[in-house]
């Protein structure tokens, strides 16, 4: 079982975007320059799978930082930058790469990024796609396609959770706002306004298909084998390189901490490299963007873990 501190850190990518953070010691300009250079120089005829690989590998080793982005200087509640290239959480990493792949030039990038992060590209805190299964995935189905059923086939399962945004907003505290501590009364009023905006939402059921880990890892019949399972390679073979992988935790019980349950805890990319399937992601555990063996990553989750499988999305052509 995950310890509570680590357990709560896993949800920061979706639910606590508003937390201000210290600036990274790494220079952002160098990463931004590499990214835009790759964007301008990569022929758009190159497949999205190859472009996702080339864009995403630029940031290998970049620090994981939760809550580093906001709505920019004009934001009402969170004035953190709209984009950073020298630090990511798991979802902002995925969004940045996908927006780059969808762009033909540097000028296209920000509109593409905002279309992923905000419903109808409306840059406000309440329009942000905070919850993957309720907001981010459904609101981006014009750009993404869910192929989980093709990957799982007869093993497909569906995770549900009731997302209570009103309760989530009410759980937010002043320290989560980008707010001047010397203007505490003004900050109190701002927090009250944010709570009031949250009252407009009703609890909703969020459903998401997933490939169960019990289908990927099958019991081993070889008693002499140290491994307790064998891997169903056919499932791995059906995962395209460049897929967006979302880690699914059905009805993940977080309500007492953040005001609502969830059913997605993390996101990254499936990348094929020299015949090996990797998970490339901004890792909260390793505190940076890394490649991990896909099979090894998921094998650490036992039957008692709340993580039960993964959802698979691909960019539409």
Coordinates of C-alpha atoms in Angstrom, one line a residue:
X1 CA 0.0 0.0 0.0
X2 CA 1.2 3.5 -0.7
X3 CA 2.1 5.7 2.2
X4 CA -0.3 8.6 2.6
X5 CA 2.1 11.3 1.6
X6 CA 3.0 9.5 -1.7
X7 CA -0.6 8.5 -2.1
X8 CA -1.8 12.2 -2.0
X9 CA 1.1 13.3 -4.2
X10 CA -0.2 11.1 -7.0
X11 CA -3.3 13.2 -7.4
X12 CA -1.6 16.6 -7.5
X13 CA -1.4 16.5 -11.3
X14 CA -5.1 16.9 -11.7
X15 CA -6.6 18.4 -8.6
X16 CA -4.1 20.9 -7.2
X17 CA -2.9 22.9 -10.2
X18 CA -3.2 26.1 -8.2
X19 CA -0.2 25.6 -5.9
X20 CA 2.6 28.1 -6.5
X21 CA 6.1 26.6 -6.8
X22 CA 9.7 27.8 -6.7
X23 CA 11.4 28.4 -10.0
X24 CA 13.4 25.5 -11.4
X25 CA 17.2 25.8 -11.4
X26 CA 17.3 24.6 -15.0
X27 CA 17.0 27.3 -17.7
X28 CA 13.8 27.2 -19.5
X29 CA 15.0 29.0 -22.6
X30 CA 17.2 26.1 -23.7
X31 CA 14.4 23.5 -23.5
X32 CA 12.0 25.9 -25.2
X33 CA 14.5 26.5 -28.0
X34 CA 15.0 22.8 -28.5
X35 CA 11.3 22.2 -28.6
X36 CA 10.5 24.9 -31.1
X37 CA 13.5 23.9 -33.2
X38 CA 12.2 20.4 -33.3
X39 CA 8.7 21.7 -34.1
X40 CA 9.9 23.8 -37.0
X41 CA 12.3 21.3 -38.5
X42 CA 10.3 18.1 -38.3
X43 CA 8.3 17.5 -41.5
X44 CA 4.6 17.4 -40.7
X45 CA 4.4 14.3 -42.9
X46 CA 6.3 12.4 -40.3
X47 CA 3.9 10.1 -38.4
X48 CA 2.4 11.3 -35.1
X49 CA 4.0 8.3 -33.4
X50 CA 7.5 9.4 -34.5
X51 CA 6.8 13.1 -33.6
X52 CA 5.6 12.1 -30.1
X53 CA 8.8 10.2 -29.6
X54 CA 11.1 13.0 -30.9
X55 CA 9.3 15.8 -28.9
X56 CA 8.9 13.8 -25.7
X57 CA 12.6 12.7 -25.5
X58 CA 13.7 16.3 -25.5
X59 CA 12.5 16.6 -21.9
X60 CA 14.0 13.4 -20.5
X61 CA 15.5 14.3 -17.1
X62 CA 13.5 17.5 -16.7
X63 CA 12.2 17.8 -13.1
X64 CA 8.7 16.8 -12.0
X65 CA 7.0 19.7 -10.3
X66 CA 3.4 19.6 -9.3
X67 CA 1.2 22.7 -9.6
X68 CA 3.6 24.7 -11.7
X69 CA 1.1 26.1 -14.2
X70 CA -1.9 28.4 -14.0
X71 CA -3.9 30.8 -16.1
X72 CA -1.1 33.3 -16.7
X73 CA -0.8 36.9 -15.5
X74 CA -4.4 37.6 -16.4
X75 CA -5.7 34.6 -14.4
X76 CA -8.2 35.4 -11.6
X77 CA -7.2 32.6 -9.2
X78 CA -3.9 31.2 -10.4
X79 CA -1.4 33.5 -12.1
X80 CA 1.3 30.9 -12.7
X81 CA 2.4 30.7 -16.3
X82 CA 0.4 29.0 -19.0
X83 CA 3.4 27.0 -20.1
X84 CA 6.8 26.0 -18.9
X85 CA 9.4 23.9 -20.6
X86 CA 11.7 23.1 -17.7
X87 CA 9.3 21.4 -15.3
X88 CA 6.2 19.3 -15.6
X89 CA 3.7 17.2 -13.8
X90 CA 2.4 14.2 -15.7
X91 CA -0.5 15.8 -17.5
X92 CA 1.2 19.1 -18.4
X93 CA 4.0 16.9 -19.9
X94 CA 1.5 15.0 -22.0
X95 CA -0.4 18.1 -23.1
X96 CA 2.8 19.9 -24.1
X97 CA 4.0 17.0 -26.3
X98 CA 0.6 16.5 -27.9
X99 CA 0.2 20.2 -28.6
X100 CA 3.6 20.2 -30.3
X101 CA 2.7 17.3 -32.5
X102 CA -0.5 19.0 -33.6
X103 CA 1.3 22.2 -34.5
X104 CA 2.9 23.2 -37.8
X105 CA 4.7 26.2 -36.4
X106 CA 5.6 27.9 -33.2
X107 CA 2.5 30.2 -33.6
X108 CA 0.3 27.1 -33.6
X109 CA 1.6 25.8 -30.4
X110 CA -0.2 27.8 -27.7
X111 CA -3.7 27.5 -29.3
X112 CA -3.1 23.8 -29.5
X113 CA -2.0 23.6 -25.9
X114 CA -4.9 25.6 -24.6
X115 CA -7.3 23.4 -26.6
X116 CA -6.1 20.4 -24.6
X117 CA -6.0 22.1 -21.2
X118 CA -9.3 24.0 -21.3
X119 CA -12.8 23.2 -22.3
X120 CA -13.5 25.1 -25.6
X121 CA -10.0 26.8 -25.1
X122 CA -11.6 29.0 -22.5
X123 CA -8.7 30.0 -20.2
X124 CA -10.3 30.1 -16.8
X125 CA -9.8 28.0 -13.7
X126 CA -13.3 26.6 -13.8
X127 CA -12.9 25.6 -17.5
X128 CA -9.7 23.8 -16.9
X129 CA -9.8 20.0 -17.6
X130 CA -8.8 19.2 -14.0
X131 CA -10.2 15.6 -13.9
X132 CA -8.9 13.2 -16.5
X133 CA -11.9 10.9 -16.7
X134 CA -14.5 13.6 -16.4
X135 CA -12.8 16.5 -18.2
X136 CA -9.5 15.9 -20.0
X137 CA -10.3 12.7 -21.9
X138 CA -14.0 13.4 -22.8
X139 CA -13.3 17.1 -23.8
X140 CA -10.5 16.1 -26.1
X141 CA -12.2 13.4 -28.0
X142 CA -12.1 15.6 -31.1
X143 CA -8.3 15.2 -31.0
X144 CA -7.9 11.8 -29.3
X145 CA -9.5 8.4 -29.9
X146 CA -10.0 5.8 -27.2
X147 CA -8.7 2.5 -28.4
X148 CA -8.7 0.7 -25.0
X149 CA -11.3 -1.8 -26.3
X150 CA -9.1 -2.7 -29.2
X151 CA -6.2 -3.3 -26.9
X152 CA -8.1 -5.2 -24.1
X153 CA -10.6 -7.0 -26.4
X154 CA -12.6 -9.5 -24.3
X155 CA -10.8 -8.5 -21.2
X156 CA -12.1 -4.9 -21.3
X157 CA -13.4 -3.4 -18.0
X158 CA -14.9 -0.1 -17.1
X159 CA -14.1 2.1 -14.0
X160 CA -16.6 4.5 -12.5
X161 CA -16.3 7.2 -10.0
X162 CA -18.6 10.0 -8.8
X163 CA -16.7 13.3 -9.3
X164 CA -18.0 15.9 -6.9
X165 CA -16.5 19.2 -8.1
X166 CA -18.4 21.3 -5.7
X167 CA -17.0 19.4 -2.7
X168 CA -13.5 19.6 -4.3
X169 CA -13.7 23.4 -4.7
X170 CA -14.9 23.7 -1.1
X171 CA -11.9 21.7 0.1
X172 CA -9.5 24.3 -1.5
X173 CA -7.6 26.5 1.0
X174 CA -6.1 29.9 0.6
X175 CA -2.6 28.5 0.4
X176 CA -3.5 26.8 -2.8
X177 CA -4.1 30.2 -4.5
X178 CA -1.4 32.3 -6.2
X179 CA -2.0 35.1 -3.7
X180 CA 0.0 37.8 -1.9
X181 CA 0.3 36.9 1.8
X182 CA 0.2 40.7 2.6
X183 CA -3.3 40.9 1.2
X184 CA -4.9 38.3 3.3
X185 CA -8.3 39.9 3.4
X186 CA -8.4 40.1 -0.4
X187 CA -7.2 36.5 -0.6
X188 CA -10.0 35.4 1.7
X189 CA -12.5 37.1 -0.6
X190 CA -10.9 35.5 -3.7
X191 CA -11.1 32.1 -2.1
X192 CA -14.8 32.7 -1.3
X193 CA -15.4 33.5 -4.9
X194 CA -13.7 30.3 -6.0
X195 CA -15.8 28.3 -3.6
X196 CA -19.0 30.0 -4.9
X197 CA -18.0 29.2 -8.6
X198 CA -17.6 25.6 -7.6
X199 CA -21.3 25.5 -6.4
X200 CA -22.4 25.6 -10.0
X201 CA -21.3 22.0 -10.5
X202 CA -23.3 18.9 -9.8
X203 CA -21.7 15.5 -9.0
X204 CA -21.2 13.4 -12.1
X205 CA -20.4 9.8 -12.8
X206 CA -17.2 9.5 -14.8
X207 CA -16.7 6.2 -16.7
X208 CA -13.5 5.1 -18.3
X209 CA -12.6 1.8 -20.1
X210 CA -9.4 0.1 -19.1
X211 CA -7.2 -2.9 -19.7
X212 CA -7.1 -4.8 -16.4
X213 CA -3.7 -5.7 -15.1
X214 CA -5.1 -9.2 -14.4
X215 CA -5.3 -9.6 -18.2
X216 CA -1.8 -8.4 -18.8
X217 CA -0.2 -10.5 -16.1
X218 CA -1.3 -14.1 -16.1
X219 CA -0.5 -16.7 -13.4
X220 CA 2.6 -18.7 -14.2
X221 CA 2.3 -22.5 -14.3
X222 CA 6.0 -23.0 -14.0
X223 CA 6.6 -23.6 -10.3
X224 CA 10.4 -23.4 -10.8
X225 CA 10.1 -19.9 -12.2
X226 CA 10.8 -17.1 -9.7
X227 CA 8.2 -14.9 -11.4
X228 CA 4.7 -15.4 -10.3
X229 CA 3.2 -14.4 -13.6
X230 CA 3.6 -14.4 -17.3
X231 CA 2.9 -11.4 -19.6
X232 CA 0.3 -11.6 -22.3
X233 CA 2.5 -10.2 -25.1
X234 CA -0.5 -9.9 -27.4
X235 CA -1.9 -7.0 -25.3
X236 CA 1.4 -5.2 -25.5
X237 CA 1.6 -5.7 -29.2
X238 CA -1.7 -3.9 -29.6
X239 CA -0.5 -0.7 -27.9
X240 CA 0.7 1.7 -30.6
X241 CA 3.8 3.7 -29.9
X242 CA 2.9 7.3 -28.9
X243 CA -0.3 6.2 -27.1
X244 CA -1.4 8.2 -24.1
X245 CA -1.6 5.9 -21.1
X246 CA -3.8 6.8 -18.2
X247 CA -3.5 4.8 -14.9
X248 CA -6.9 3.7 -13.8
X249 CA -8.0 3.4 -10.1
X250 CA -11.8 2.5 -10.1
X251 CA -13.7 4.6 -7.5
X252 CA -10.4 5.8 -6.0
X253 CA -11.4 6.8 -2.4
X254 CA -10.0 10.3 -1.9
X255 CA -13.1 12.2 -0.8
X256 CA -12.0 12.7 2.8
X257 CA -8.8 14.4 1.6
X258 CA -9.7 16.3 -1.6
X259 CA -13.5 16.3 -1.5
X260 CA -14.2 13.8 -4.2
X261 CA -13.3 10.3 -5.5
X262 CA -11.4 9.9 -8.8
X263 CA -10.5 7.1 -11.2
X264 CA -7.3 8.2 -12.8
X265 CA -4.1 8.9 -11.0
X266 CA -1.3 9.4 -13.6
X267 CA -0.6 9.8 -17.3
X268 CA 2.2 9.2 -19.7
X269 CA 3.2 7.8 -23.2
X270 CA 3.8 4.3 -24.4
X271 CA 7.0 4.5 -26.5
X272 CA 8.5 1.7 -28.6
X273 CA 12.3 1.8 -28.6
X274 CA 14.5 -1.0 -30.1
X275 CA 11.7 -3.5 -29.7
X276 CA 11.0 -2.6 -26.1
X277 CA 7.7 -1.0 -24.9
X278 CA 8.5 1.9 -22.5
X279 CA 6.4 4.2 -20.3
X280 CA 7.7 7.7 -20.8
X281 CA 6.3 10.0 -18.1
X282 CA 6.9 12.8 -15.6
X283 CA 7.3 10.6 -12.6
X284 CA 6.3 11.8 -9.1
X285 CA 8.4 8.9 -7.6
X286 CA 11.6 9.7 -9.5
X287 CA 10.9 13.5 -9.6
X288 CA 11.7 13.8 -13.3
X289 CA 10.7 12.7 -16.8
X290 CA 12.0 9.2 -17.4
X291 CA 11.6 6.1 -19.4
X292 CA 10.6 2.9 -17.6
X293 CA 10.0 -0.6 -18.9
X294 CA 6.2 -0.8 -19.4
X295 CA 5.9 -4.3 -18.0
X296 CA 8.1 -3.5 -15.0
X297 CA 6.2 -0.3 -14.2
X298 CA 2.8 -2.0 -13.9
X299 CA 4.1 -5.2 -12.3
X300 CA 4.9 -3.4 -9.0
X301 CA 1.2 -3.0 -8.4
X302 CA -0.2 -6.0 -6.5
X303 CA -3.8 -7.2 -6.4
X304 CA -4.3 -5.1 -3.2
X305 CA -3.4 -1.9 -5.0
X306 CA -6.1 0.6 -6.0
X307 CA -4.4 0.7 -9.5
X308 CA -6.2 -1.9 -11.6
X309 CA -5.3 -1.1 -15.2
X310 CA -4.8 1.5 -17.9
X311 CA -6.7 3.4 -20.5
X312 CA -5.2 3.9 -24.1
X313 CA -5.8 7.0 -26.3
X314 CA -4.2 7.9 -29.6
X315 CA -4.1 11.1 -31.6
X316 CA -6.6 11.2 -34.4
X317 CA -5.2 11.6 -37.9

